[in-house]
PDB file of C-alpha atoms in Angstrom:
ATOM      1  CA  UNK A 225      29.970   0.034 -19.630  1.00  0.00           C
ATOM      2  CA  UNK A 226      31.279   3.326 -18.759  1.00  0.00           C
ATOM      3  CA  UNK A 227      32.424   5.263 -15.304  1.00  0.00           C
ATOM      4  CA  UNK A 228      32.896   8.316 -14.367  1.00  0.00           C
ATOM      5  CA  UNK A 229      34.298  10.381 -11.480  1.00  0.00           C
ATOM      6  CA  UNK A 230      36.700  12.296 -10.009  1.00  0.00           C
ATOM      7  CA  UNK A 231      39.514  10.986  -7.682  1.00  0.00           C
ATOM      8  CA  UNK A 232      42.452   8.223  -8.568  1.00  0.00           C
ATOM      9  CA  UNK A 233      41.377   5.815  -6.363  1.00  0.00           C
ATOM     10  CA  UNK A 234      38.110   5.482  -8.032  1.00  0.00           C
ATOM     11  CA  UNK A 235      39.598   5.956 -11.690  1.00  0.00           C
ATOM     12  CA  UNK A 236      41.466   1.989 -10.203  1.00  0.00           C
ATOM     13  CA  UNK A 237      37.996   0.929  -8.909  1.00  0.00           C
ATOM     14  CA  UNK A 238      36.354   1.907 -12.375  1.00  0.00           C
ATOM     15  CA  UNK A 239      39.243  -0.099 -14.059  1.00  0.00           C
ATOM     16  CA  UNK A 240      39.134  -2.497 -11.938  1.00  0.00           C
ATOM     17  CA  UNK A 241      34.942  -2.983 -12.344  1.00  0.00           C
ATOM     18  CA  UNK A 242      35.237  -2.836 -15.970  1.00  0.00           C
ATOM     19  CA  UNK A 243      36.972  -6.139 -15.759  1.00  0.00           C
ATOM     20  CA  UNK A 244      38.815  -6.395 -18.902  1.00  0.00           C
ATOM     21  CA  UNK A 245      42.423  -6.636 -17.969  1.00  0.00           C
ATOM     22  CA  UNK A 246      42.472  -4.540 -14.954  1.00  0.00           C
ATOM     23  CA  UNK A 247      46.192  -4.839 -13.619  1.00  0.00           C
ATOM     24  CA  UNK A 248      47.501  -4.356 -17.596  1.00  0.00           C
ATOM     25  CA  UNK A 249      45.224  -1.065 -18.040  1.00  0.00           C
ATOM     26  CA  UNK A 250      45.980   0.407 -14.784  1.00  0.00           C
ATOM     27  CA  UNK A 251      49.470   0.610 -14.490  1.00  0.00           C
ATOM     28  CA  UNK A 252      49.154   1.889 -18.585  1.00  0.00           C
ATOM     29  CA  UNK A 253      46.821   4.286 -16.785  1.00  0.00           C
ATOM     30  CA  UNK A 254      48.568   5.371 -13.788  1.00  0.00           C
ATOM     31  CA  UNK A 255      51.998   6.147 -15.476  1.00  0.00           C
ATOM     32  CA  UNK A 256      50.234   8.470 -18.023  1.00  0.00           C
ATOM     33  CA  UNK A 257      48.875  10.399 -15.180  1.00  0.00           C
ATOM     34  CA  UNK A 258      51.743  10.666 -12.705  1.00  0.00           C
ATOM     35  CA  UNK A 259      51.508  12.073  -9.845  1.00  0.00           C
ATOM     36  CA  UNK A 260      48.668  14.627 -11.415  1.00  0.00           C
ATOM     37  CA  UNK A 261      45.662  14.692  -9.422  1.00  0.00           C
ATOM     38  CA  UNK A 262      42.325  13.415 -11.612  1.00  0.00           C
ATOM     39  CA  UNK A 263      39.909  15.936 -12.534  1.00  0.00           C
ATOM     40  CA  UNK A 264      37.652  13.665 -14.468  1.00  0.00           C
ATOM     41  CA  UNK A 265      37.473  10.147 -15.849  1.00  0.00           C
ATOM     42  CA  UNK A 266      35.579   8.187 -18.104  1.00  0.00           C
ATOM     43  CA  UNK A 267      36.211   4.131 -18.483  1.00  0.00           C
ATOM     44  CA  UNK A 268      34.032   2.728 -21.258  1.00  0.00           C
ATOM     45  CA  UNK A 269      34.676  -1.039 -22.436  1.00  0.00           C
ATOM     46  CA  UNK A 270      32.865  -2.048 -26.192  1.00  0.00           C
ATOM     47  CA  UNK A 271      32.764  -5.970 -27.216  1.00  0.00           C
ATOM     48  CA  UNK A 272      32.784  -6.330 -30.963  1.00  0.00           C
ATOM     49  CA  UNK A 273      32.100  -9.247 -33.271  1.00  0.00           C
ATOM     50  CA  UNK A 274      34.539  -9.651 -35.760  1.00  0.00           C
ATOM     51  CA  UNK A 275      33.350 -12.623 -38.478  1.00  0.00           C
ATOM     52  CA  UNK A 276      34.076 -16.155 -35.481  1.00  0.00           C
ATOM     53  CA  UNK A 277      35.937 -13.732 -33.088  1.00  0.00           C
ATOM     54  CA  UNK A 278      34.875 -11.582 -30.286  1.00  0.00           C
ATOM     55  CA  UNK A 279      37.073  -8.972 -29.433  1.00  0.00           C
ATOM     56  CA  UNK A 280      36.780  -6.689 -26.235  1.00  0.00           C
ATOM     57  CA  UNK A 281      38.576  -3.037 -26.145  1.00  0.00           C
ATOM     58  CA  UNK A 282      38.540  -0.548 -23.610  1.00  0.00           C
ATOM     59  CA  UNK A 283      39.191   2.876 -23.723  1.00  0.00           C
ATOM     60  CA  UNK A 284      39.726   5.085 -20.569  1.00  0.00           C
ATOM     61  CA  UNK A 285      39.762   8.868 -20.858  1.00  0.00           C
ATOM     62  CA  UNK A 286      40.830  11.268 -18.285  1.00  0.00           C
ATOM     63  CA  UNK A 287      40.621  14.685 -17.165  1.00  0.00           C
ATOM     64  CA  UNK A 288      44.142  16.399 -14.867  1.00  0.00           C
ATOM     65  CA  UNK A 289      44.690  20.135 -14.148  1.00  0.00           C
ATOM     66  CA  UNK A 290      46.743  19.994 -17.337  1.00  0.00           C
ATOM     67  CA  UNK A 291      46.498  17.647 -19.493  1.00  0.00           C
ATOM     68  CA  UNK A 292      43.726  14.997 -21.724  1.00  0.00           C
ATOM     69  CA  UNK A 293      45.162  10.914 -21.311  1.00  0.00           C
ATOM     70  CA  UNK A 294      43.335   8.694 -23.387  1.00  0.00           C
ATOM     71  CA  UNK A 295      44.015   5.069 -23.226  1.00  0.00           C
ATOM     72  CA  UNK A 296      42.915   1.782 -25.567  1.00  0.00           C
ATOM     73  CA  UNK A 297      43.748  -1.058 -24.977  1.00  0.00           C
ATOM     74  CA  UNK A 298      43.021  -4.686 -27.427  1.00  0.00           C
ATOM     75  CA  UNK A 299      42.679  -7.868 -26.889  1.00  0.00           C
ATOM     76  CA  UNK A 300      44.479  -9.875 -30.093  1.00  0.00           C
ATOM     77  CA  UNK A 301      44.312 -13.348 -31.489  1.00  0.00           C
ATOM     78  CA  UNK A 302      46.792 -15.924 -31.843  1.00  0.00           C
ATOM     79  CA  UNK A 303      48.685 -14.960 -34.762  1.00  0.00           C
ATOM     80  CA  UNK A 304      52.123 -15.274 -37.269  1.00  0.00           C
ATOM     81  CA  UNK A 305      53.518 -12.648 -34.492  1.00  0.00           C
ATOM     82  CA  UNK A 306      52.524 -14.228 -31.405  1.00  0.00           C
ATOM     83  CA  UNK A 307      51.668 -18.061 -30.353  1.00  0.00           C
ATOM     84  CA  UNK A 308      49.113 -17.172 -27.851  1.00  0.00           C
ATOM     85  CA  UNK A 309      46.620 -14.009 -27.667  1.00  0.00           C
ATOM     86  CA  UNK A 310      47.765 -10.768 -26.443  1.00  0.00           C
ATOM     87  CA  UNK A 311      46.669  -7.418 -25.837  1.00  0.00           C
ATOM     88  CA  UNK A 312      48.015  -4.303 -26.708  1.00  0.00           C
ATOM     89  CA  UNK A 313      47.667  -0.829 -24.895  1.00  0.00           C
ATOM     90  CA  UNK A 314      48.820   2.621 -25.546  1.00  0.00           C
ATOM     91  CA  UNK A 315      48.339   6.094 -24.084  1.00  0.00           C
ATOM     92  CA  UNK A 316      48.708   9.141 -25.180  1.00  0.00           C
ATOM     93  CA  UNK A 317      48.714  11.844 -23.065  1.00  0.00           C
ATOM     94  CA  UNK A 318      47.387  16.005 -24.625  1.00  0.00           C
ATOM     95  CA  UNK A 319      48.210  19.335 -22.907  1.00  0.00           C
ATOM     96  CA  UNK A 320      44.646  20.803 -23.062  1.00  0.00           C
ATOM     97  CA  UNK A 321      45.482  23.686 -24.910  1.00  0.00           C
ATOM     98  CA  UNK A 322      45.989  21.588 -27.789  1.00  0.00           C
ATOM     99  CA  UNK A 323      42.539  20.456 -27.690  1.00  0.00           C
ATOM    100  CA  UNK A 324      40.746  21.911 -30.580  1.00  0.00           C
ATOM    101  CA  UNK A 325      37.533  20.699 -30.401  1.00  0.00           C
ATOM    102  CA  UNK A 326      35.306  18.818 -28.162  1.00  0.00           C
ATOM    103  CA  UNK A 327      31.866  17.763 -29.748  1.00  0.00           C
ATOM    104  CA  UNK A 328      28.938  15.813 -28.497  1.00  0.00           C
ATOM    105  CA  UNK A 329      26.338  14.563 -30.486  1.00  0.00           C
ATOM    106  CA  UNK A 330      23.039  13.701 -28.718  1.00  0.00           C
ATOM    107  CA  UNK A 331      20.278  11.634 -30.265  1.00  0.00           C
ATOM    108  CA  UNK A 332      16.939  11.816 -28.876  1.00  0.00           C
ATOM    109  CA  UNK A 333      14.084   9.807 -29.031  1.00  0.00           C
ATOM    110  CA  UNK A 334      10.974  11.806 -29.272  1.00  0.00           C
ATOM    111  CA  UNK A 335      11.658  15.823 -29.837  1.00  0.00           C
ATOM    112  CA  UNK A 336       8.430  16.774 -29.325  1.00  0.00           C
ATOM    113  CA  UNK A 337       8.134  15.998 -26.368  1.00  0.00           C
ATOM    114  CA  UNK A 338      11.415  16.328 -25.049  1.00  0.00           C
ATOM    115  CA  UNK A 339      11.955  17.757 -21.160  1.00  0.00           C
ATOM    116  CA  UNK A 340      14.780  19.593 -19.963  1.00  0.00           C
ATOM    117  CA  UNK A 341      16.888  16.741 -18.227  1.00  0.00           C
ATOM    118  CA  UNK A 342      15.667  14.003 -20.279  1.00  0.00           C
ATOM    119  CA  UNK A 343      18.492  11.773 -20.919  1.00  0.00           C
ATOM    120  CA  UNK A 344      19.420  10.778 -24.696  1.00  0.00           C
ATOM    121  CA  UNK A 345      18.773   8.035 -26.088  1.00  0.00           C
ATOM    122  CA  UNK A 346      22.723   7.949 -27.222  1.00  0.00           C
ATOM    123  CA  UNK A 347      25.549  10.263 -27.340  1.00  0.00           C
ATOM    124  CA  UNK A 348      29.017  10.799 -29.447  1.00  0.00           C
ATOM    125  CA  UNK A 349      31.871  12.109 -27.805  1.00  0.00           C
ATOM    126  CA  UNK A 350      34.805  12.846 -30.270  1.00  0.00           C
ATOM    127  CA  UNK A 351      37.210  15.083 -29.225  1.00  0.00           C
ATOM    128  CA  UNK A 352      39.933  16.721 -31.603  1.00  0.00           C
ATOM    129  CA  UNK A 353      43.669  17.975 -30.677  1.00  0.00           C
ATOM    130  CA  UNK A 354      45.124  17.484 -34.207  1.00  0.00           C
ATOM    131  CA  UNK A 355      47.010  14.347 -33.872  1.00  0.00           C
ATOM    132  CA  UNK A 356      44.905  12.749 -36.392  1.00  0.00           C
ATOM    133  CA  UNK A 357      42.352  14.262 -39.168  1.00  0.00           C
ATOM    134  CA  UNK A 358      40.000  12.902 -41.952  1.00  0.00           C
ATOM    135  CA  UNK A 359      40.113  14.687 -45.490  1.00  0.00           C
ATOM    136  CA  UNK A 360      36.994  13.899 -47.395  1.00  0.00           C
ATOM    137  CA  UNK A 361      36.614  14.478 -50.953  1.00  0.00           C
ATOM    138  CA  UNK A 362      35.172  14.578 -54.069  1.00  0.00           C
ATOM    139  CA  UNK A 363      35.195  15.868 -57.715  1.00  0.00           C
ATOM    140  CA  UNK A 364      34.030  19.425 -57.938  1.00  0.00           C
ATOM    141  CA  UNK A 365      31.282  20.029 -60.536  1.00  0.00           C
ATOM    142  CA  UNK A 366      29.761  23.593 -61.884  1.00  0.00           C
ATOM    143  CA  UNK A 367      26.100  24.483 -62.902  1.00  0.00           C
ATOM    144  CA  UNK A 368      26.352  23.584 -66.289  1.00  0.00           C
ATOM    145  CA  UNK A 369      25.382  19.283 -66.541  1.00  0.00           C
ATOM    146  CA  UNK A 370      27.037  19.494 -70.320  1.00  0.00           C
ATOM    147  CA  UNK A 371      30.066  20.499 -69.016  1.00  0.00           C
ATOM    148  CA  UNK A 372      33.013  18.153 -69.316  1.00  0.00           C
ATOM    149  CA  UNK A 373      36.154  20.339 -67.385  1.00  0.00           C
ATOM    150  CA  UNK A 374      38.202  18.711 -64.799  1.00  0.00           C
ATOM    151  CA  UNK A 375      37.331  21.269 -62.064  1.00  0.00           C
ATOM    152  CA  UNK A 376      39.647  19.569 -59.886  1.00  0.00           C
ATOM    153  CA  UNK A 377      38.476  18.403 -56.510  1.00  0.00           C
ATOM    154  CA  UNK A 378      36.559  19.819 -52.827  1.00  0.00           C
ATOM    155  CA  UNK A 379      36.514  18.343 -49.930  1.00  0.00           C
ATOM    156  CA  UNK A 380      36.672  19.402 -46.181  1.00  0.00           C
ATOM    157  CA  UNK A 381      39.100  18.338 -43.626  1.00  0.00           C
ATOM    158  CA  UNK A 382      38.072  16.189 -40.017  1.00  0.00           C
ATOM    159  CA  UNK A 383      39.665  16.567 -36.790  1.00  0.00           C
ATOM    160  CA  UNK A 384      39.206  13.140 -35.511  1.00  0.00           C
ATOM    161  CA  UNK A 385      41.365  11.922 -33.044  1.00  0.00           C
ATOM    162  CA  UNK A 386      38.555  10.340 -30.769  1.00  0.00           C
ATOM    163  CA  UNK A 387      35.297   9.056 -30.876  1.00  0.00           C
ATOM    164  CA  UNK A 388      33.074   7.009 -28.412  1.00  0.00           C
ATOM    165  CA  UNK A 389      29.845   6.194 -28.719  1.00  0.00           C
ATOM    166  CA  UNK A 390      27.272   5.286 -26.132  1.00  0.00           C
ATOM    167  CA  UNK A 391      24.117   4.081 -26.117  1.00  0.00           C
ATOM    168  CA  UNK A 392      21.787   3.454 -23.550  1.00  0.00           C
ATOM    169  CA  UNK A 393      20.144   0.663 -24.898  1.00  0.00           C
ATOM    170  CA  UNK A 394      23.596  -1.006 -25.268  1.00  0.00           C
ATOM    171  CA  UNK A 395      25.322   0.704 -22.546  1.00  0.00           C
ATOM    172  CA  UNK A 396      23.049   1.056 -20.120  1.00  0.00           C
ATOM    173  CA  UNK A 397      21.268   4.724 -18.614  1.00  0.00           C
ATOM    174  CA  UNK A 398      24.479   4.964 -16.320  1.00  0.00           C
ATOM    175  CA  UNK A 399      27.132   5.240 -19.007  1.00  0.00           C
ATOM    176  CA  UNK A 400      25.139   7.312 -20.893  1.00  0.00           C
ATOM    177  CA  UNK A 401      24.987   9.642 -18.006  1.00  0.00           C
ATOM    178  CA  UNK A 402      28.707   9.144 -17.189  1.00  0.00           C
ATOM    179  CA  UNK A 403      29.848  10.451 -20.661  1.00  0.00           C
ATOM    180  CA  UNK A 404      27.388  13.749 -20.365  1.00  0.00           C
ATOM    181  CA  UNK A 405      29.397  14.596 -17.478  1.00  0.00           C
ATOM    182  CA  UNK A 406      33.139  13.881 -18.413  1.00  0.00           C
ATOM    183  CA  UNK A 407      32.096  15.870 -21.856  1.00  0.00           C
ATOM    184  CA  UNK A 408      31.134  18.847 -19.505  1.00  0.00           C
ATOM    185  CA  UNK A 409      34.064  18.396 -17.377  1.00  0.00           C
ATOM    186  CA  UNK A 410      36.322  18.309 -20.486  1.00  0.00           C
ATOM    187  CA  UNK A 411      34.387  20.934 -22.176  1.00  0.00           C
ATOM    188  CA  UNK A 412      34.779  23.380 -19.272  1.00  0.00           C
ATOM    189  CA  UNK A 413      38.601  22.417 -18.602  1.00  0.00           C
ATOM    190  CA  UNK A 414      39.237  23.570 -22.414  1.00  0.00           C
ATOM    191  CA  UNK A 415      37.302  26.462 -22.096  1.00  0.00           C
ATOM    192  CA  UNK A 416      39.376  27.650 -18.904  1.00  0.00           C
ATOM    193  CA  UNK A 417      42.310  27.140 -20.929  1.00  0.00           C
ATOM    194  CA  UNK A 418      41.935  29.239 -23.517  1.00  0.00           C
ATOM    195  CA  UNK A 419      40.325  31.989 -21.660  1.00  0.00           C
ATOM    196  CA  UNK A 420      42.055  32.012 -18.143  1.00  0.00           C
ATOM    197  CA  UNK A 421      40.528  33.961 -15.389  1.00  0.00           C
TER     198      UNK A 421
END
């Protein structure tokens, strides 16, 4: 489930409709974003299936004059640390100049016959800012298959401090829709950022 829009008092309702912790999330929520007016927000809760568990996470994204807060939150079993099931939450909160990169990945069903407007079928969000990145790599080879030099390694390097995935078949049409326009919003605050008016 995601939700989108544009004022606090709806960024609580969202929270609050997702379900999963409300209270917990929102206060997490509201003392990232101060007394900063919301530009943009995007609430979007996932339920995985971990071997006999079931775990639920939310993750709520959102859009100031200033600044990029993304928030998780867990739910956790029973474990050597803790008697009874917790949750854990954390925000972080990014000026959005330090956004490097905001991608979004759109798969559709049908190109052929694809319609301006048509909605996809599923979309990616990750954004980047540097906080985290992937390296990837592998042996490096020449031309020459009777060659037996180390040639060392190559490999190319990830920003990937975010990424959300939404589907409509899991998700649901609305969500899908929802994360179009917070990726717009987002992708338009960054822009006016690095090239001010």
């Amino acid at each position: 489930m995601a939700k989108t829009g544009t004022t606090t008092q709806g960024l609580r309702a969202a929270i609050e409709r997702s379900g999963y912790y409300p209270t917990l999330v929102a206060e997490a929520v509201q003392a990232a974003v101060g007394g900063e007016p919301v530009v943009s927000y995007l609430v979007h809760q996932e339920t995985t299936f971990d071997a006999n568990e079931v775990r639920r996470h939310v993750t709520v994204l959102v859009l100031t004059g200033t600044r990029f807060i993304v928030s998780h939150t867990d739910e956790q079993a029973a474990d050597a640390t803790s008697p009874s099931p917790y949750a854990t939450t954390s925000t972080e909160s990014v000026k959005l100049g330090r956004i490097s990169s905001v991608v979004l990945s759109r798969v559709v069903a049908n190109p052929e016959s694809y319609t301006p407007g048509q909605l996809p079928r599923e979309v990616v969000l990750t954004i980047g800012w540097g906080a985290v990145a992937r390296l990837d790599l592998e042996p490096a080879a020449c031309g020459d298959p009777n060659c037996e030099a180390d040639h060392g390694y190559t490999g190319s390097s990830t920003a990937d401090d975010l990424s959300l995935r939404v589907s409509e078949a899991g998700d649901g049409p609305d969500s899908v829709r929802e994360t179009l326009a917070f990726a717009q919003a987002l992708s338009e605050a960054t822009a006016a950022t690095t090239n001010p008016r």
